[in-house]
């Protein structure tokens, strides 16, 4: 059974994306055409998939690892609820998750 995730793009527009349990947030966002570059392809070696998780959803996620926290130090406009989308595995419990894409996000794959 599928689930949906809502991304708030850089202009403040909601984009609803379908996803499957077991997928990760980065792939769901990329499939929806959003500027989540994911240069390292989910290896936690960059911060190009940085998202800001809506406050009401943040505590429902598994805790970020120390390595993820270190990579978020390099993310533009990082906040308390920032995460790397490649590290958020989607489950049925996350159906309806809302995240924002920082205004400074860009996707070199599109240039």
Coordinates of N, CA, C and O in Angstrom, one line a residue:
X1 N 0.8 -1.2 0.0 CA 0.0 0.0 0.0 C 0.9 1.2 0.0 O 1.8 1.3 0.8
X2 N 0.6 2.2 -0.8 CA 1.4 3.4 -1.0 C 1.1 4.4 0.1 O 0.2 4.3 0.9
X3 N 2.0 5.4 0.1 CA 1.8 6.5 1.0 C 2.2 7.8 0.3 O 2.7 7.7 -0.8
X4 N 1.9 8.9 0.9 CA 2.2 10.2 0.3 C 3.0 11.0 1.2 O 2.9 10.9 2.4
X5 N 3.8 11.9 0.6 CA 4.7 12.8 1.3 C 4.4 14.2 0.7 O 4.3 14.3 -0.6
X6 N 4.4 15.2 1.5 CA 4.2 16.5 0.9 C 5.5 17.3 1.1 O 6.1 17.4 2.2
X7 N 6.0 17.8 0.0 CA 7.2 18.6 -0.1 C 6.7 20.1 -0.2 O 5.9 20.3 -1.1
X8 N 7.3 21.0 0.5 CA 7.0 22.4 0.3 C 8.2 22.9 -0.5 O 9.4 22.9 0.0
X9 N 8.0 23.3 -1.7 CA 9.2 23.7 -2.6 C 9.7 25.1 -2.2 O 9.2 25.7 -1.2
X10 N 10.7 25.5 -2.8 CA 11.4 26.8 -2.5 C 10.5 28.0 -2.6 O 10.8 29.0 -2.0
X11 N 9.4 27.9 -3.3 CA 8.5 29.1 -3.4 C 7.3 28.9 -2.5 O 6.4 29.8 -2.5
X12 N 7.3 27.9 -1.7 CA 6.2 27.7 -0.7 C 5.1 26.9 -1.2 O 4.1 26.8 -0.5
X13 N 5.2 26.3 -2.4 CA 4.1 25.5 -3.0 C 4.2 24.1 -2.5 O 5.3 23.5 -2.6
X14 N 3.1 23.5 -2.1 CA 3.1 22.1 -1.8 C 3.1 21.2 -3.0 O 2.5 21.5 -4.0
X15 N 3.9 20.2 -2.9 CA 4.0 19.1 -4.0 C 3.8 17.8 -3.3 O 4.6 17.4 -2.5
X16 N 2.8 17.1 -3.6 CA 2.5 15.8 -3.1 C 3.1 14.7 -3.9 O 2.9 14.7 -5.1
X17 N 3.9 13.9 -3.3 CA 4.6 12.8 -4.0 C 4.2 11.4 -3.4 O 4.1 11.2 -2.2
X18 N 3.9 10.5 -4.3 CA 3.6 9.1 -3.9 C 4.9 8.4 -3.5 O 6.0 8.8 -4.1
X19 N 4.9 7.5 -2.6 CA 6.0 6.7 -2.2 C 5.6 5.4 -1.7 O 4.4 5.1 -1.5
X20 N 6.5 4.5 -1.6 CA 6.2 3.1 -1.1 C 7.0 2.9 0.2 O 8.1 3.4 0.3
X21 N 6.4 2.2 1.1 CA 7.1 1.9 2.3 C 8.5 1.2 2.0 O 8.5 0.3 1.1
X22 N 9.5 1.5 2.6 CA 10.8 1.0 2.3 C 11.7 1.9 1.4 O 12.9 1.7 1.4
X23 N 11.0 2.8 0.7 CA 11.8 3.7 -0.1 C 12.3 4.8 0.8 O 12.0 4.8 2.0
X24 N 13.2 5.7 0.3 CA 13.6 6.8 1.1 C 13.1 8.1 0.6 O 12.7 8.2 -0.6
X25 N 13.2 9.1 1.4 CA 12.6 10.4 1.0 C 13.3 11.1 -0.1 O 12.7 11.7 -1.0
X26 N 14.6 10.9 -0.3 CA 15.4 11.4 -1.4 C 14.8 10.9 -2.7 O 14.5 11.7 -3.6
X27 N 14.6 9.6 -2.8 CA 14.1 9.0 -4.1 C 12.7 9.5 -4.4 O 12.4 9.8 -5.5
X28 N 11.9 9.6 -3.4 CA 10.5 10.1 -3.6 C 10.5 11.5 -4.1 O 9.8 11.9 -5.0
X29 N 11.4 12.4 -3.5 CA 11.5 13.8 -4.0 C 12.0 13.9 -5.4 O 11.5 14.7 -6.2
X30 N 13.0 13.1 -5.7 CA 13.6 13.1 -7.0 C 12.6 12.7 -8.1 O 12.4 13.3 -9.1
X31 N 11.8 11.6 -7.7 CA 10.8 11.1 -8.6 C 9.7 12.2 -8.9 O 9.1 12.2 -10.0
X32 N 9.5 13.1 -7.9 CA 8.5 14.1 -8.1 C 9.1 15.3 -8.8 O 8.4 16.3 -8.9
X33 N 10.3 15.3 -9.2 CA 11.0 16.4 -9.9 C 11.5 17.5 -9.1 O 11.7 18.6 -9.6
X34 N 11.7 17.3 -7.8 CA 12.1 18.3 -6.9 C 13.7 18.4 -6.9 O 14.3 17.4 -7.2
X35 N 14.2 19.6 -6.5 CA 15.6 19.8 -6.6 C 16.4 19.2 -5.4 O 17.1 19.9 -4.7
X36 N 16.3 17.9 -5.3 CA 17.1 17.2 -4.2 C 18.2 16.4 -5.0 O 17.9 15.4 -5.5
X37 N 19.4 17.0 -5.0 CA 20.4 16.5 -5.9 C 20.9 15.1 -5.4 O 21.0 14.2 -6.3
X38 N 21.2 15.0 -4.2 CA 21.7 13.7 -3.7 C 23.0 13.3 -4.4 O 23.1 12.1 -4.9
X39 N 24.0 14.2 -4.5 CA 25.2 14.0 -5.2 C 25.9 12.6 -4.8 O 26.4 11.9 -5.7
X40 N 25.9 12.3 -3.5 CA 26.6 11.1 -3.1 C 25.7 9.9 -3.2 O 26.1 8.8 -2.7
X41 N 24.6 10.0 -3.7 CA 23.6 8.9 -3.9 C 23.3 8.1 -2.6 O 23.2 6.9 -2.5
X42 N 23.1 8.9 -1.5 CA 22.7 8.4 -0.3 C 23.8 7.8 0.6 O 23.5 7.1 1.6
X43 N 25.0 8.1 0.3 CA 26.1 7.6 1.1 C 26.5 8.5 2.3 O 27.5 8.3 2.9
X44 N 25.8 9.6 2.5 CA 26.0 10.5 3.6 C 27.4 11.2 3.5 O 28.1 11.4 4.5
X45 N 27.7 11.5 2.2 CA 29.0 12.2 2.0 C 28.8 13.6 1.5 O 29.7 14.3 1.0
X46 N 27.5 14.1 1.5 CA 27.2 15.5 1.1 C 26.0 15.9 1.8 O 25.4 15.2 2.6
X47 N 25.5 17.1 1.6 CA 24.3 17.6 2.2 C 23.3 18.1 1.1 O 22.5 19.0 1.4
X48 N 23.5 17.7 -0.1 CA 22.6 18.2 -1.2 C 21.2 17.6 -1.2 O 20.4 18.0 -2.1
X49 N 20.9 16.8 -0.3 CA 19.5 16.4 -0.2 C 18.8 16.9 1.1 O 17.8 16.3 1.6
X50 N 19.4 17.9 1.7 CA 18.9 18.5 2.9 C 17.4 19.0 2.8 O 17.1 19.6 1.8
X51 N 16.6 18.6 3.8 CA 15.3 19.1 3.9 C 15.0 19.5 5.4 O 15.8 19.2 6.3
X52 N 14.0 20.3 5.5 CA 13.6 20.7 6.9 C 12.2 20.1 7.2 O 11.3 20.3 6.4
X53 N 12.2 19.2 8.1 CA 11.1 18.4 8.5 C 10.1 19.3 9.3 O 10.5 20.1 10.2
X54 N 8.8 19.2 9.0 CA 7.8 20.0 9.7 C 7.9 19.6 11.2 O 8.1 18.4 11.5
X55 N 7.8 20.5 12.1 CA 8.0 20.3 13.5 C 7.1 19.2 14.1 O 7.6 18.4 14.9
X56 N 5.9 19.1 13.6 CA 5.0 18.1 14.1 C 5.4 16.7 13.7 O 4.9 15.7 14.2
X57 N 6.3 16.5 12.7 CA 6.7 15.2 12.2 C 8.1 14.9 12.7 O 8.5 13.7 12.7
X58 N 8.9 15.8 13.2 CA 10.3 15.6 13.5 C 10.5 14.5 14.5 O 11.4 13.6 14.3
X59 N 9.8 14.5 15.6 CA 10.0 13.5 16.7 C 9.5 12.1 16.3 O 9.8 11.2 17.0
X60 N 8.8 12.0 15.2 CA 8.3 10.7 14.7 C 9.4 10.0 13.9 O 9.3 8.8 13.7
X61 N 10.5 10.7 13.5 CA 11.5 10.1 12.7 C 12.5 9.4 13.6 O 12.7 9.7 14.8
X62 N 13.2 8.4 13.1 CA 14.3 7.8 13.8 C 15.4 8.9 14.0 O 15.5 9.8 13.2
X63 N 16.1 8.8 15.1 CA 17.1 9.8 15.4 C 18.2 9.9 14.4 O 18.7 8.8 13.9
X64 N 18.7 11.0 14.1 CA 19.8 11.2 13.1 C 21.1 10.6 13.8 O 21.3 10.8 15.0
X65 N 21.9 10.0 12.9 CA 23.2 9.5 13.4 C 24.2 10.6 13.6 O 24.0 11.7 13.1
X66 N 25.3 10.4 14.3 CA 26.3 11.4 14.4 C 26.9 11.8 13.1 O 27.1 13.0 12.8
X67 N 27.0 10.8 12.2 CA 27.5 11.1 10.8 C 26.6 12.0 10.1 O 27.0 13.0 9.4
X68 N 25.3 11.8 10.2 CA 24.3 12.7 9.5 C 24.4 14.1 10.1 O 24.3 15.1 9.4
X69 N 24.4 14.2 11.4 CA 24.5 15.5 12.1 C 25.8 16.2 11.6 O 25.7 17.4 11.4
X70 N 26.9 15.5 11.4 CA 28.1 16.1 10.9 C 27.9 16.7 9.5 O 28.4 17.8 9.2
X71 N 27.2 16.0 8.6 CA 27.0 16.4 7.3 C 26.0 17.6 7.3 O 26.1 18.5 6.4
X72 N 25.1 17.7 8.2 CA 24.1 18.8 8.3 C 24.8 20.1 8.6 O 24.3 21.2 8.3
X73 N 26.0 20.0 9.2 CA 26.8 21.2 9.5 C 27.2 21.9 8.2 O 27.5 23.1 8.2
X74 N 27.2 21.2 7.1 CA 27.5 21.8 5.8 C 26.3 22.3 5.0 O 26.4 22.9 3.9
X75 N 25.1 22.0 5.5 CA 23.9 22.3 4.8 C 23.5 23.8 4.9 O 23.6 24.4 6.0
X76 N 23.1 24.4 3.8 CA 22.7 25.8 3.8 C 21.3 25.9 4.6 O 20.5 25.0 4.4
X77 N 21.2 26.9 5.4 CA 20.0 27.1 6.2 C 19.5 26.0 7.1 O 18.3 25.7 7.2
X78 N 20.5 25.2 7.6 CA 20.2 24.1 8.5 C 19.5 24.7 9.8 O 19.8 25.7 10.3
X79 N 18.5 23.9 10.3 CA 17.8 24.2 11.4 C 17.7 23.0 12.4 O 18.2 21.9 12.0
X80 N 17.0 23.2 13.5 CA 16.9 22.1 14.5 C 16.2 20.9 13.9 O 16.5 19.7 14.2
X81 N 15.3 21.1 12.9 CA 14.5 20.0 12.3 C 15.1 19.6 11.0 O 14.4 18.9 10.2
X82 N 16.3 20.0 10.7 CA 16.9 19.6 9.4 C 17.3 18.1 9.4 O 17.7 17.6 10.4
X83 N 17.2 17.5 8.3 CA 17.6 16.1 8.1 C 18.1 15.9 6.6 O 17.8 16.7 5.7
X84 N 18.8 14.9 6.4 CA 19.2 14.5 5.0 C 18.1 13.6 4.5 O 17.8 12.5 5.2
X85 N 17.5 13.9 3.4 CA 16.4 13.1 2.9 C 16.8 11.7 2.6 O 16.0 10.7 2.7
X86 N 18.0 11.4 2.3 CA 18.5 10.1 2.0 C 18.5 9.2 3.2 O 18.6 8.0 3.1
X87 N 18.4 9.8 4.4 CA 18.5 9.0 5.6 C 17.1 8.8 6.3 O 17.0 8.2 7.3
X88 N 16.1 9.2 5.6 CA 14.7 9.1 6.1 C 14.1 7.9 5.3 O 13.7 8.1 4.1
X89 N 14.0 6.8 5.9 CA 13.3 5.6 5.3 C 11.8 5.8 5.6 O 11.4 6.0 6.7
X90 N 11.1 5.6 4.5 CA 9.6 5.8 4.6 C 8.9 4.6 5.1 O 9.2 3.5 4.6
X91 N 8.0 4.8 6.0 CA 7.2 3.7 6.6 C 5.7 4.1 6.5 O 5.4 5.3 6.3
X92 N 4.8 3.2 6.8 CA 3.4 3.5 6.8 C 3.1 4.6 7.9 O 2.3 5.4 7.7
X93 N 3.9 4.6 8.9 CA 3.7 5.6 10.0 C 4.1 7.0 9.5 O 3.7 8.0 10.2
X94 N 4.8 7.1 8.4 CA 5.2 8.4 7.9 C 4.3 8.9 6.8 O 4.6 9.9 6.1
X95 N 3.2 8.2 6.6 CA 2.2 8.6 5.6 C 1.7 10.0 5.9 O 1.2 10.3 7.0
X96 N 1.9 11.0 5.0 CA 1.5 12.4 5.2 C 2.6 13.3 5.7 O 2.4 14.5 5.9
X97 N 3.8 12.7 5.8 CA 5.0 13.5 6.2 C 5.1 14.8 5.4 O 4.9 14.7 4.2
X98 N 5.5 15.9 6.0 CA 5.7 17.1 5.4 C 7.1 17.6 5.6 O 7.5 17.7 6.8
X99 N 7.8 18.0 4.5 CA 9.1 18.6 4.6 C 9.2 19.7 3.7 O 8.5 19.8 2.7
X100 N 10.1 20.7 4.0 CA 10.4 21.8 3.2 C 11.8 21.7 2.5 O 12.7 21.2 3.2
X101 N 11.9 22.2 1.3 CA 13.1 22.3 0.6 C 13.7 23.7 0.8 O 13.0 24.6 0.5
X102 N 14.9 23.8 1.4 CA 15.4 25.1 1.6 C 15.5 26.0 0.4 O 15.8 25.4 -0.7
X103 N 15.4 27.3 0.5 CA 15.4 28.2 -0.6 C 16.7 28.1 -1.4 O 16.7 28.3 -2.6
X104 N 17.8 27.8 -0.7 CA 19.1 27.8 -1.4 C 19.4 26.5 -2.1 O 20.4 26.3 -2.7
X105 N 18.5 25.5 -2.1 CA 18.7 24.3 -2.8 C 18.8 24.4 -4.3 O 18.0 25.2 -4.9
X106 N 19.7 23.7 -4.9 CA 19.8 23.7 -6.3 C 20.1 22.2 -6.7 O 20.6 21.5 -5.9
X107 N 19.9 21.9 -7.9 CA 20.2 20.6 -8.4 C 21.0 20.7 -9.7 O 20.5 21.1 -10.7
X108 N 22.3 20.4 -9.6 CA 23.2 20.5 -10.7 C 22.8 19.6 -11.8 O 23.2 19.8 -13.0
X109 N 22.1 18.6 -11.6 CA 21.6 17.7 -12.6 C 20.7 18.4 -13.6 O 20.6 17.9 -14.8
X110 N 20.1 19.5 -13.2 CA 19.2 20.2 -14.0 C 19.8 21.4 -14.8 O 19.2 22.0 -15.6
X111 N 21.1 21.6 -14.5 CA 21.7 22.8 -15.2 C 22.4 22.5 -16.5 O 22.6 21.4 -16.9

